PDB file of C-alpha atoms in Angstrom:
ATOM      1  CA  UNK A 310      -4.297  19.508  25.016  1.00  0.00           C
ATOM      2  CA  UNK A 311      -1.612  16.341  24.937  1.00  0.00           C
ATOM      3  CA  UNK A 312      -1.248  16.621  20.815  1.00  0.00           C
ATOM      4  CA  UNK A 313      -0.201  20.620  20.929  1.00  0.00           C
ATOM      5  CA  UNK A 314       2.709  21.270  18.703  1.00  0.00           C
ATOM      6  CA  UNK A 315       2.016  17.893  16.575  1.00  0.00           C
ATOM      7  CA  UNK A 316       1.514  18.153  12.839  1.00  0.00           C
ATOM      8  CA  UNK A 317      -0.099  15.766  11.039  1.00  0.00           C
ATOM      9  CA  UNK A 318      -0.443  14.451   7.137  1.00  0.00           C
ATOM     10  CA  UNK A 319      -3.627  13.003   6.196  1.00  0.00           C
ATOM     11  CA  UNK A 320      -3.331  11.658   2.107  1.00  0.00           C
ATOM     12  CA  UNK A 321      -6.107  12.651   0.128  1.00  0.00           C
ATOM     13  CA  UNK A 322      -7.371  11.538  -3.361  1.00  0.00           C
ATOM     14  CA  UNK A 323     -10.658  10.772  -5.301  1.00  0.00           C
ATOM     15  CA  UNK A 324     -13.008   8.224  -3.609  1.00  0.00           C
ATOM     16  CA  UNK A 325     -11.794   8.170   0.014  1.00  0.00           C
ATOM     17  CA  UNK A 326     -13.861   7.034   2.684  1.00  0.00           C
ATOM     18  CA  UNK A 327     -15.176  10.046   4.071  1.00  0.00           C
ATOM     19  CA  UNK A 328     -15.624   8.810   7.466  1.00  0.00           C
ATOM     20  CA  UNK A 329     -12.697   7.687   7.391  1.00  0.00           C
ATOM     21  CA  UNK A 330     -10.701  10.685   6.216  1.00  0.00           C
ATOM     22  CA  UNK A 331     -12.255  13.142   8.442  1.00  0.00           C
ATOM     23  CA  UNK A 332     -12.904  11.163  11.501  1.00  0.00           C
ATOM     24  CA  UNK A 333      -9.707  10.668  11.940  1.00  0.00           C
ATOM     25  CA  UNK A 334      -8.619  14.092  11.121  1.00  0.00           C
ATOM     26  CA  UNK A 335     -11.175  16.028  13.320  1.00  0.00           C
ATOM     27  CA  UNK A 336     -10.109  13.566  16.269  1.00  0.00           C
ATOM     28  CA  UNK A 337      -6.712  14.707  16.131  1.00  0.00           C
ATOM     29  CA  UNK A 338      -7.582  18.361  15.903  1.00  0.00           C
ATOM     30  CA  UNK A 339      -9.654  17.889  19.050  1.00  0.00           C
ATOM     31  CA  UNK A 340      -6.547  17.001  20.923  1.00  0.00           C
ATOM     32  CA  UNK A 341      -4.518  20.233  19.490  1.00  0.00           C
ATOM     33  CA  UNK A 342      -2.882  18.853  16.670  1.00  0.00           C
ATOM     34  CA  UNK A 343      -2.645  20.509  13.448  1.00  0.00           C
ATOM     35  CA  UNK A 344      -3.349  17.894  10.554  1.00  0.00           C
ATOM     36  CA  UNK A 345      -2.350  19.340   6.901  1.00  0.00           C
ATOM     37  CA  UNK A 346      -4.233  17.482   3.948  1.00  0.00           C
ATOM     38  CA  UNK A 347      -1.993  16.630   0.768  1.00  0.00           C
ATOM     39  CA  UNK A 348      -2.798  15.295  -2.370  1.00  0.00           C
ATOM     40  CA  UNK A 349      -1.167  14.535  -5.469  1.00  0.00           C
ATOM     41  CA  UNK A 350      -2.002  18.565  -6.890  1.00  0.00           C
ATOM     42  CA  UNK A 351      -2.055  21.339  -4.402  1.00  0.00           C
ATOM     43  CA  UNK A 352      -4.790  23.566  -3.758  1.00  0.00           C
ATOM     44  CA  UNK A 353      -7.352  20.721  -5.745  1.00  0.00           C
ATOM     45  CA  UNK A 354     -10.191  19.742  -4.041  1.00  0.00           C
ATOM     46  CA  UNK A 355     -11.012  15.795  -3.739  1.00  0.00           C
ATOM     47  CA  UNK A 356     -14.299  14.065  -3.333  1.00  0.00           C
ATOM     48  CA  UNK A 357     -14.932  11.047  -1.261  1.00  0.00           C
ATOM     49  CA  UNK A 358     -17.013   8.603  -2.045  1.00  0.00           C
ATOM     50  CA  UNK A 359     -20.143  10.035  -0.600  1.00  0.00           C
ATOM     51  CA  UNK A 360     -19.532  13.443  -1.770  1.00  0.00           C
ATOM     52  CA  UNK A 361     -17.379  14.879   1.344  1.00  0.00           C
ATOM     53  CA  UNK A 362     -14.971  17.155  -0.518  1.00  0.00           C
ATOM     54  CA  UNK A 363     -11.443  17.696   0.736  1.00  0.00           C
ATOM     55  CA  UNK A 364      -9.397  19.913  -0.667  1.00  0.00           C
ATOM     56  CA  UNK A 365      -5.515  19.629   0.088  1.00  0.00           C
ATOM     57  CA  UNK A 366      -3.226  22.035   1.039  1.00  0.00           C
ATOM     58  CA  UNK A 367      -0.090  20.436  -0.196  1.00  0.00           C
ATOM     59  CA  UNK A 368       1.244  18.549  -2.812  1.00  0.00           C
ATOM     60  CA  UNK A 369       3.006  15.042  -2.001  1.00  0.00           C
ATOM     61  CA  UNK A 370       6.516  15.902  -3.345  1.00  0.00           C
ATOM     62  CA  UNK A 371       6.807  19.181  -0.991  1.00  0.00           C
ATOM     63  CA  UNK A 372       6.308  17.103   1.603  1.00  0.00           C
ATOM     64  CA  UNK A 373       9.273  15.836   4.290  1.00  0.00           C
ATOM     65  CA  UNK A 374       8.535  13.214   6.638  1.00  0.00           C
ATOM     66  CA  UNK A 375      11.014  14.849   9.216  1.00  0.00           C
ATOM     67  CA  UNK A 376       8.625  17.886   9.577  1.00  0.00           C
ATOM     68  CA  UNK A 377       6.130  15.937  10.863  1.00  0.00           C
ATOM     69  CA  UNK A 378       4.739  13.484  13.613  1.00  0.00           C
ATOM     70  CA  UNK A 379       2.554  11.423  12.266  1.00  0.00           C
ATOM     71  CA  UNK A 380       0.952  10.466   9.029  1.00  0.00           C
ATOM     72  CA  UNK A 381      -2.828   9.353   8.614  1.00  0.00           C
ATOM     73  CA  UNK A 382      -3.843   7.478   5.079  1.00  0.00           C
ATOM     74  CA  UNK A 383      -7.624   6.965   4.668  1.00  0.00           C
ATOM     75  CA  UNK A 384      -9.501   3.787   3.096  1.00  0.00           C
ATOM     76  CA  UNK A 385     -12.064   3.783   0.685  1.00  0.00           C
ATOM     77  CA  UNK A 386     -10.645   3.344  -3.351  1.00  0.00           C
ATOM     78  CA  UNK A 387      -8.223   6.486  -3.179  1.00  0.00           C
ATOM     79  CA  UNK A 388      -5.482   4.081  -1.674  1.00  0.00           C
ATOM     80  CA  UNK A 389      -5.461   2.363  -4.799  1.00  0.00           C
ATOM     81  CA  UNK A 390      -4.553   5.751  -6.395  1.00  0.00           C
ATOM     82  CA  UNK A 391      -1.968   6.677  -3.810  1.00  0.00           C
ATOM     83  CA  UNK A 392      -0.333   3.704  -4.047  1.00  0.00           C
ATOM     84  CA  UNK A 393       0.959   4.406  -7.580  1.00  0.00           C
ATOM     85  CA  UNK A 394       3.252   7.649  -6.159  1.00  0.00           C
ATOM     86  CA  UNK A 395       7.083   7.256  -5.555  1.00  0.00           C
ATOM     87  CA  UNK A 396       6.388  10.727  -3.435  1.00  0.00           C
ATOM     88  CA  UNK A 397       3.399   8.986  -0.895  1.00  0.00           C
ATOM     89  CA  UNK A 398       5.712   5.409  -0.751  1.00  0.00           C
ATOM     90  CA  UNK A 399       8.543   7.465   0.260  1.00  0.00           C
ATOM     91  CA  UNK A 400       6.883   9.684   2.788  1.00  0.00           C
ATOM     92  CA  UNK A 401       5.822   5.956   4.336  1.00  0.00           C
ATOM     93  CA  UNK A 402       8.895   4.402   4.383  1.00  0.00           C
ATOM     94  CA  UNK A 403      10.611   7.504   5.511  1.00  0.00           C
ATOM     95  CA  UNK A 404       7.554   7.898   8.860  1.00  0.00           C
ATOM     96  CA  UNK A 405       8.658   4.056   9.292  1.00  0.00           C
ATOM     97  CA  UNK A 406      12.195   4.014   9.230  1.00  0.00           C
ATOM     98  CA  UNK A 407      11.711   6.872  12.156  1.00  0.00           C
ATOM     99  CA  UNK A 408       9.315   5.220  13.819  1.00  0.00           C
ATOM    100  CA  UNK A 409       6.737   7.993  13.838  1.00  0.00           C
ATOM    101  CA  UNK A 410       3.059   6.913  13.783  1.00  0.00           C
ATOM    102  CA  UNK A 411       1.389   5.360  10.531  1.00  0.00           C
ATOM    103  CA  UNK A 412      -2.560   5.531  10.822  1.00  0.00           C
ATOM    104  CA  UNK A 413      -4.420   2.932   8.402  1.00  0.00           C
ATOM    105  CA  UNK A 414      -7.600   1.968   7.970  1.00  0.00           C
ATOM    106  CA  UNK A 415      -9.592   0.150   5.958  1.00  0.00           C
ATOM    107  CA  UNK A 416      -8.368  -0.470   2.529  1.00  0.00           C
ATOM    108  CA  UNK A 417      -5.179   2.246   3.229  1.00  0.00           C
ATOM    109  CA  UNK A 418      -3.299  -0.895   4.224  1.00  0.00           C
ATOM    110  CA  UNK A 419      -2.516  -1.171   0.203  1.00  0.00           C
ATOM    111  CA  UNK A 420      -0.327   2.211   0.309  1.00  0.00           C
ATOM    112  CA  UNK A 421       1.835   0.254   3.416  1.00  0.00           C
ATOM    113  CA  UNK A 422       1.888  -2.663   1.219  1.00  0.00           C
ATOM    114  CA  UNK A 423       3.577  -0.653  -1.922  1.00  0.00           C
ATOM    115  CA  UNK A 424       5.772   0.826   0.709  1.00  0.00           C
ATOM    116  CA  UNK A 425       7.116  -2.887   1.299  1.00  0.00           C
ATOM    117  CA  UNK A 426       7.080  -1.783   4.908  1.00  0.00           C
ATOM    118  CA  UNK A 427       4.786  -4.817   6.594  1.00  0.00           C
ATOM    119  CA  UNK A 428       7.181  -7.854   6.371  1.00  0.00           C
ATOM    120  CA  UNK A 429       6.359  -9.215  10.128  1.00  0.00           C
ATOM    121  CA  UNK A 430       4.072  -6.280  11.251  1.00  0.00           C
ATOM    122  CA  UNK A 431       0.547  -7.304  13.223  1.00  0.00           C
ATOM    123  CA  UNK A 432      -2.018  -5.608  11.523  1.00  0.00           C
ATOM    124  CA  UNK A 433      -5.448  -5.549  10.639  1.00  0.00           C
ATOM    125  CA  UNK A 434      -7.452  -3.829   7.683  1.00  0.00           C
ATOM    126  CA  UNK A 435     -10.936  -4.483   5.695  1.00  0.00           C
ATOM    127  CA  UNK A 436     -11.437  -8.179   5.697  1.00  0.00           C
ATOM    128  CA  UNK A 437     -11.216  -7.586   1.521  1.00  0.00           C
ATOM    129  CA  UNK A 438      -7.269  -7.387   1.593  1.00  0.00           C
ATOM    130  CA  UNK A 439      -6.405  -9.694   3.906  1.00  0.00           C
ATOM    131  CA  UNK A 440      -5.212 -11.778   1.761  1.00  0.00           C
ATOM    132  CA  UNK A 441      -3.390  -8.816   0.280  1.00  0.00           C
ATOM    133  CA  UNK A 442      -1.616  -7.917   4.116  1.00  0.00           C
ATOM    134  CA  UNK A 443      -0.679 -11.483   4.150  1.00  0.00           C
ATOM    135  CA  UNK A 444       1.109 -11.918   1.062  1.00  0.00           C
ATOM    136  CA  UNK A 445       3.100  -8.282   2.053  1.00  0.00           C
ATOM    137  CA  UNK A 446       4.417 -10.364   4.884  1.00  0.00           C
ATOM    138  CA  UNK A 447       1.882  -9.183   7.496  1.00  0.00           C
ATOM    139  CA  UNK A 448       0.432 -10.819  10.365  1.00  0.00           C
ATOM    140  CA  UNK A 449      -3.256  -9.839  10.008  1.00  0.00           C
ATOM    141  CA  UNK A 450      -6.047  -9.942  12.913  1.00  0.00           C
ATOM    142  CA  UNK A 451      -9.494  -9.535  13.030  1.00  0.00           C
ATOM    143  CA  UNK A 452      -9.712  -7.091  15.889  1.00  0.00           C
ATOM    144  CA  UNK A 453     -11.498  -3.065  15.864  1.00  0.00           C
ATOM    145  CA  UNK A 454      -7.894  -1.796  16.263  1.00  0.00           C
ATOM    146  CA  UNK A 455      -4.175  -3.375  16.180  1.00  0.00           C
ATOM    147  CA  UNK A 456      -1.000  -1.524  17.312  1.00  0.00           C
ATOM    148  CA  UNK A 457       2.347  -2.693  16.269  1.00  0.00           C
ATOM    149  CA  UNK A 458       4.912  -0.265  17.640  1.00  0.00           C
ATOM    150  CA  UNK A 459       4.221   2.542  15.298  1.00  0.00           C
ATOM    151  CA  UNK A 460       1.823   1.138  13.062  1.00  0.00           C
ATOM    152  CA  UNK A 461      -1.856   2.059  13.932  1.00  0.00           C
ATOM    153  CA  UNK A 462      -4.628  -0.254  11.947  1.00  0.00           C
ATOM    154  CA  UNK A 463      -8.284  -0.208  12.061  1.00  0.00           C
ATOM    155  CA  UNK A 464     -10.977  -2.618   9.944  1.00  0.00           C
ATOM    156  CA  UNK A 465     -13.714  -0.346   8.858  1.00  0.00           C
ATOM    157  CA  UNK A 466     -15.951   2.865  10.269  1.00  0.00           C
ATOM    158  CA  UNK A 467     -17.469   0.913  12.860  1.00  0.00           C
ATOM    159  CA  UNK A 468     -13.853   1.427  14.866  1.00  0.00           C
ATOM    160  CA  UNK A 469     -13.157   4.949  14.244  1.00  0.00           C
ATOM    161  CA  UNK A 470     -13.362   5.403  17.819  1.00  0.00           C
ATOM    162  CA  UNK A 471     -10.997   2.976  19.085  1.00  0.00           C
ATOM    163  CA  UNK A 472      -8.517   4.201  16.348  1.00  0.00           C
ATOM    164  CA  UNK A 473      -8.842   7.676  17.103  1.00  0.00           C
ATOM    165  CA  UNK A 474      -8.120   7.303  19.966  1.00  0.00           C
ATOM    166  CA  UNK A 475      -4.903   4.440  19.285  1.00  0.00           C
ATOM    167  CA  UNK A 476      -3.684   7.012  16.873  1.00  0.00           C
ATOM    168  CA  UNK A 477      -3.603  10.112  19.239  1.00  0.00           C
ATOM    169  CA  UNK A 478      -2.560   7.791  22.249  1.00  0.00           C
ATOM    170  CA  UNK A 479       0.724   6.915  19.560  1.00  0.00           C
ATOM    171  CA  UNK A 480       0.990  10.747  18.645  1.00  0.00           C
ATOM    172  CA  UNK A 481       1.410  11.352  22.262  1.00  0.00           C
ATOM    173  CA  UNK A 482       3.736   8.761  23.275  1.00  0.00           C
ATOM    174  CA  UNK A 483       1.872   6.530  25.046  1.00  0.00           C
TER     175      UNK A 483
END
């Protein structure tokens, strides 16, 4: 399996897109990977918008971007909430400034934005924030899946599959 030895963060909070979340996260398992879910308290268990609980195994702040490979945020209305954390910025700036992969979909491209880490990235995210991605200095496209260097994006569920499998193809060096 080409992901073996790769850890993984997926962020977790209230009102995540399940699909989103845990296709993802299940995708990157497949390919050996293990994925760790983290959420503002430890050991709580978050539900997504259509009742899909996850429950995370880590807290943000024990968290360090250098102990892992790759870091997955989910859409939905939790990246509203995870936005508001120094801990979750800094983990994103810190996967950016070591150009590890960043994983977005949806309405995650909000947490990137609070990061301040999208000034001249090509991205692409729900249609809603566009506007949003713009104004952060972003280049936005309506495509299934964009890949800038280490940035990963994807609209909506409809392209979990081609952002799967840009994620794990970005895990694995390709």
């Amino acid at each position: 399996m080409r992901l073996d030895g790769k850890k993984v963060i997926a962020l977790v909070d209230d009102e995540f897109e399940d699909l989103e979340l845990w296709y993802p996260v299940y995708r990157v398992r497949e390919e050996g990977a293990e994925v760790h879910l983290a959420g503002l308290i430890k050991d709580k268990t978050y539900v997504g918008k259509y009742g899909v609980p996850a429950t995370a195994e880590y807290s943000w702040d024990e968290l360090d971007a250098a102990d892992y490979d790759g870091i997955l945020v989910p859409g939905g209305w939790a990246p509203d909430k995870i936005r508001r954390y120094p801990a979750v910025l800094k983990l994103i700036r810190d996967f950016n400034e070591s150009k590890k992969p960043i994983g977005q979909i949806c309405h995650a491209g909000w947490v990137l934005i609070s990061a301040k880490i999208l000034e001249g990235v090509t991205v692409t995210s729900t249609p809603g924030i566009r506007d949003d991605m713009e104004n952060a200095g972003a280049i936005w496209k309506d495509e299934p899946v964009v890949v800038d260097g280490h940035i990963v994006s994807a609209r909506r569920p409809p392209d979990l599959p081609p952002y799967g499998k840009a994620f794990c193809d970005a895990l694995a060096g390709k």
